[in-house]
Short mmCIF file of C-alpha atoms in Angstrom, two decimals:
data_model
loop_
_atom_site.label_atom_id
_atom_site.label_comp_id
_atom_site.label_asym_id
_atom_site.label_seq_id
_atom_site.Cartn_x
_atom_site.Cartn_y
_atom_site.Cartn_z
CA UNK K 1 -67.57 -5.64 33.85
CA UNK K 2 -65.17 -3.91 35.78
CA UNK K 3 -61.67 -2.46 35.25
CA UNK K 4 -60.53 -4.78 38.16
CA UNK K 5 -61.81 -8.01 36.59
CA UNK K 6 -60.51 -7.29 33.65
CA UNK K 7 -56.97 -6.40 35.06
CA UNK K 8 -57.24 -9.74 37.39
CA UNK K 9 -58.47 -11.57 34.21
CA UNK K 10 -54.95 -10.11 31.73
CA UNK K 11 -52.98 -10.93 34.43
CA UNK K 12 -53.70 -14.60 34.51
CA UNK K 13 -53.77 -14.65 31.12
CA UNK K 14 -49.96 -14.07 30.97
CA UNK K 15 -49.46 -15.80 33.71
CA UNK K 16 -50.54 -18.74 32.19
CA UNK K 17 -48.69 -17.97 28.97
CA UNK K 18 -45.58 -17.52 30.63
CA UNK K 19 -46.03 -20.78 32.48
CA UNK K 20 -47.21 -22.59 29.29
CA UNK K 21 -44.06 -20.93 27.15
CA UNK K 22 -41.81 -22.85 30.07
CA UNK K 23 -43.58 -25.75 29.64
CA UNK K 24 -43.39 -26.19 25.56
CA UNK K 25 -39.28 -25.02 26.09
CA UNK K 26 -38.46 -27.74 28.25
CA UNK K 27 -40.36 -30.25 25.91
CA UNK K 28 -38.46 -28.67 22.93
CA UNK K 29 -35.03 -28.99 25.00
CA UNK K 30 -36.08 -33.04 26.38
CA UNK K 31 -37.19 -34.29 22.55
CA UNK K 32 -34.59 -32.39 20.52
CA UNK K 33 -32.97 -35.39 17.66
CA UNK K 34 -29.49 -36.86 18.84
CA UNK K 35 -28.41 -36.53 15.29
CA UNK K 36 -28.87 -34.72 12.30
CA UNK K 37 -31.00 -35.63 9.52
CA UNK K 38 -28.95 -34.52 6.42
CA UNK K 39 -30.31 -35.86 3.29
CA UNK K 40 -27.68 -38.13 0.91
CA UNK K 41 -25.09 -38.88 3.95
CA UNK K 42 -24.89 -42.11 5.42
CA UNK K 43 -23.13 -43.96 8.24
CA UNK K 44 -20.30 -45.01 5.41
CA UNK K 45 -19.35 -41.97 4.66
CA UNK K 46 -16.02 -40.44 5.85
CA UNK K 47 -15.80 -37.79 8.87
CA UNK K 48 -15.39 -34.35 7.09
CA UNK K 49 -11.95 -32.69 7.18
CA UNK K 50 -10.99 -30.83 10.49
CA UNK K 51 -8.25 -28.30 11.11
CA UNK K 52 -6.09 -28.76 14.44
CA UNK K 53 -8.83 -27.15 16.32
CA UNK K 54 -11.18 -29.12 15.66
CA UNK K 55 -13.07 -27.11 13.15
CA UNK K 56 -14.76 -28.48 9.77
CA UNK K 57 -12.72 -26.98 6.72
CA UNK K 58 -14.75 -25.25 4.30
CA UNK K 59 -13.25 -25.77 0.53
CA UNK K 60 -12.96 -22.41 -1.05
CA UNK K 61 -15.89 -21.69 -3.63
CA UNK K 62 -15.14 -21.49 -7.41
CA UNK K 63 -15.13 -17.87 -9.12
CA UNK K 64 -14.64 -15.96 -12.11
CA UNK K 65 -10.71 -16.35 -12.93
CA UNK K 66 -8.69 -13.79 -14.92
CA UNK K 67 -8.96 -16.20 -17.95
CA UNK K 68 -12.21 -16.54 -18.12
CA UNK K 69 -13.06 -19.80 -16.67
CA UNK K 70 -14.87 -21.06 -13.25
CA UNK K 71 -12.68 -22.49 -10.67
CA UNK K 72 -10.43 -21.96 -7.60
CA UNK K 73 -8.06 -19.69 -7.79
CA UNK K 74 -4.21 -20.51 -6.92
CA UNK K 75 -2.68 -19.23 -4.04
CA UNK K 76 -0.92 -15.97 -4.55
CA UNK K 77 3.02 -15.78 -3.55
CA UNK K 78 3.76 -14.31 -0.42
CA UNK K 79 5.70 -10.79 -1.07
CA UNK K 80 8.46 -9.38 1.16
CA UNK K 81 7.30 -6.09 1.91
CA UNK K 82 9.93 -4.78 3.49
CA UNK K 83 12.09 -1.73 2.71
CA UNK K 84 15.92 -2.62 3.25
CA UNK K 85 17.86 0.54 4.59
CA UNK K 86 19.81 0.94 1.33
CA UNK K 87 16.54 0.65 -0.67
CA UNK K 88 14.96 3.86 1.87
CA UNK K 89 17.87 5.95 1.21
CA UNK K 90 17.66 5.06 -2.85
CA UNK K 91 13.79 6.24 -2.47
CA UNK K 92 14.29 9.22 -0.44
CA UNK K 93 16.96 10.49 -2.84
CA UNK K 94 14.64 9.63 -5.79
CA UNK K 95 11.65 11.32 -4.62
CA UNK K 96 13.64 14.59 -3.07
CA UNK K 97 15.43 15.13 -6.25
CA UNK K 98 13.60 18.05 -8.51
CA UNK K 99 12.56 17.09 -12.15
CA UNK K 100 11.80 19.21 -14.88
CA UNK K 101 9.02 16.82 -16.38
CA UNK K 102 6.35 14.81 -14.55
CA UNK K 103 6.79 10.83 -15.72
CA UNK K 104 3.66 9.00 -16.31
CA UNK K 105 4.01 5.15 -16.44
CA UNK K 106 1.85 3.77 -19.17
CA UNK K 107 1.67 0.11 -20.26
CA UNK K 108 3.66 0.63 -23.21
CA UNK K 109 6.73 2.76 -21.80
CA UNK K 110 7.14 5.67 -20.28
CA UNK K 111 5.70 9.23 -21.20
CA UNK K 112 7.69 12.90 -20.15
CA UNK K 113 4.90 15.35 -19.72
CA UNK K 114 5.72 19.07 -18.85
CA UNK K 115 4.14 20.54 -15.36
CA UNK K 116 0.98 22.16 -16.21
CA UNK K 117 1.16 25.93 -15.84
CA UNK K 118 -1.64 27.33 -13.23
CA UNK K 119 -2.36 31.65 -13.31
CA UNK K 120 -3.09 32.33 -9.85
CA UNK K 121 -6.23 33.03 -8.91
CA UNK K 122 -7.05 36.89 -8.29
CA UNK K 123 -10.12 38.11 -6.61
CA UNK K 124 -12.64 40.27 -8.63
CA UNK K 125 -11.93 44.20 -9.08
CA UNK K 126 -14.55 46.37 -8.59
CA UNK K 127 -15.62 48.76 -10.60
CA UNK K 128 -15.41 52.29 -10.04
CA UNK K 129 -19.10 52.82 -10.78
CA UNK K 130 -21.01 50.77 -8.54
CA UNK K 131 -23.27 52.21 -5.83
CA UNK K 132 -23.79 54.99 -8.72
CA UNK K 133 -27.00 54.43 -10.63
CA UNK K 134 -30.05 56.17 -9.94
CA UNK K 135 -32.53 52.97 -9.59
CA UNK K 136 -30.08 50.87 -7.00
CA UNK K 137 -32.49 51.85 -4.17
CA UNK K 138 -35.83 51.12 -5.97
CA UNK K 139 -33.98 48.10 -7.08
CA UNK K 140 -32.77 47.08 -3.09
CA UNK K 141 -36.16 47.69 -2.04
CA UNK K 142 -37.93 45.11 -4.15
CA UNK K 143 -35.06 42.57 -3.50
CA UNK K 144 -36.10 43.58 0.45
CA UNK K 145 -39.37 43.02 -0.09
CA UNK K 146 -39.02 39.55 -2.19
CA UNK K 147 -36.83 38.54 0.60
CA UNK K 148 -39.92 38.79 2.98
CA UNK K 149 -41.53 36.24 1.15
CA UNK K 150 -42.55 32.77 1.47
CA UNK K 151 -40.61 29.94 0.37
CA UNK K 152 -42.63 29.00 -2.68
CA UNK K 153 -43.12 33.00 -3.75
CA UNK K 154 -39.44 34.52 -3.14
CA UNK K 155 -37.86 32.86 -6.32
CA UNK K 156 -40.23 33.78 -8.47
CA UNK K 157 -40.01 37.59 -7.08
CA UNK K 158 -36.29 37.84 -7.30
CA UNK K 159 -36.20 36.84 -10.82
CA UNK K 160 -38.96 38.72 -12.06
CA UNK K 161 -36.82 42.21 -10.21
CA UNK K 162 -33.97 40.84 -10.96
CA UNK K 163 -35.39 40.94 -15.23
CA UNK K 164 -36.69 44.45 -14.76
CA UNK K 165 -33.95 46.02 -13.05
CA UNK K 166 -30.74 44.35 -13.82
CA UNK K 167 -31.46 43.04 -17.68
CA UNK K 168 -32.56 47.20 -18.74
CA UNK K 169 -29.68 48.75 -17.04
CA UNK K 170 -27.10 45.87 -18.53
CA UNK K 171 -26.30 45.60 -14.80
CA UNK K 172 -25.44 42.11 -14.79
CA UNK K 173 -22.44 40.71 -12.37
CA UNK K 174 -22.31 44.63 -11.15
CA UNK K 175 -24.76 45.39 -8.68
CA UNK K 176 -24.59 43.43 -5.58
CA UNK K 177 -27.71 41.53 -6.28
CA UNK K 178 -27.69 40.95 -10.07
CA UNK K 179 -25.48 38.04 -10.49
CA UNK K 180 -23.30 37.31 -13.84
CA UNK K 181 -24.78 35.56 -16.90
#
């Protein structure tokens, strides 16, 4: 067979499928049911409930309540959200004025707490003998040469120099690359 017959041949093929997919749609679109076949409703039964447009309304599900029980809960009361002027100014006063204690409302009253007292934070002081000890550079070069490692190897290699070099010379958190225990 040839590569032109069987071109030709798919061709046709979804030619025909395209004409036969046409076909089976207008069928489908010529036969479809004038009315729905709901099971348990019958001609006596009254229209369903519409809103002013025309749509069906949909009753609200039953859920879990506060108390407990299944059923629909009630409408909640509309709030007025507002802020009056004379409430704003009562509020900005409120929350300008400086208090000595930090009031944290509880369920059962009210508790006065004092401010929690924060040290600021000062950066690390180095010590005056770093960069002194004699095996810094052997130690430097083996990090170096861990570093070149792959990604599976160069953990291994940093902790095994970091155990020889840092853990003899009690160097830990005072070299560069020995970190703190």
């Amino acid at each position: 067979m040839s590569w032109r017959f069987l071109i030709i041949s798919l061709l046709i093929f979804a030619g025909l499928a395209t004409w036969g997919g046409i076909q089976a749609g207008e069928w489908l679109i010529a036969h479809t049911p004038t009315t729905a076949n709901i099971p348990n409703v019958t001609e006596a039964d009254p229209p369903p409930l519409v809103d002013l447009a025309g749509r069906p309304v949909m009753r609200q599900p039953q859920q879990p309540l506060i108390s407990g029980a299944q059923g629909v809960p009630e409408k909640v009361a509309n709030v007025n959200w507002e802020i009056d002027a004379e409430q704003k100014s009562d509020i900005l006063t409120a929350s300008s004025a400086a208090s000595l204690g930090v009031t944290i409302g509880t369920a059962s009253g009210r508790i006065d707490a004092a401010p929690i007292q924060t040290r600021p934070i000062n950066p690390p002081v180095a010590t005056g003998n770093t960069g002194g000890y004699a095996w810094e550079p052997a130690f430097h070069r083996a990090v170096a040469q861990c570093r070149t490692l792959g990604f599976f190897e160069r953990p291994t290699c940093l902790g095994r120099v970091r155990e020889q070099y840092c853990g003899p010379n009690n160097a830990w958190g005072k070299v560069k690359d020995c970190p703190e225990r």
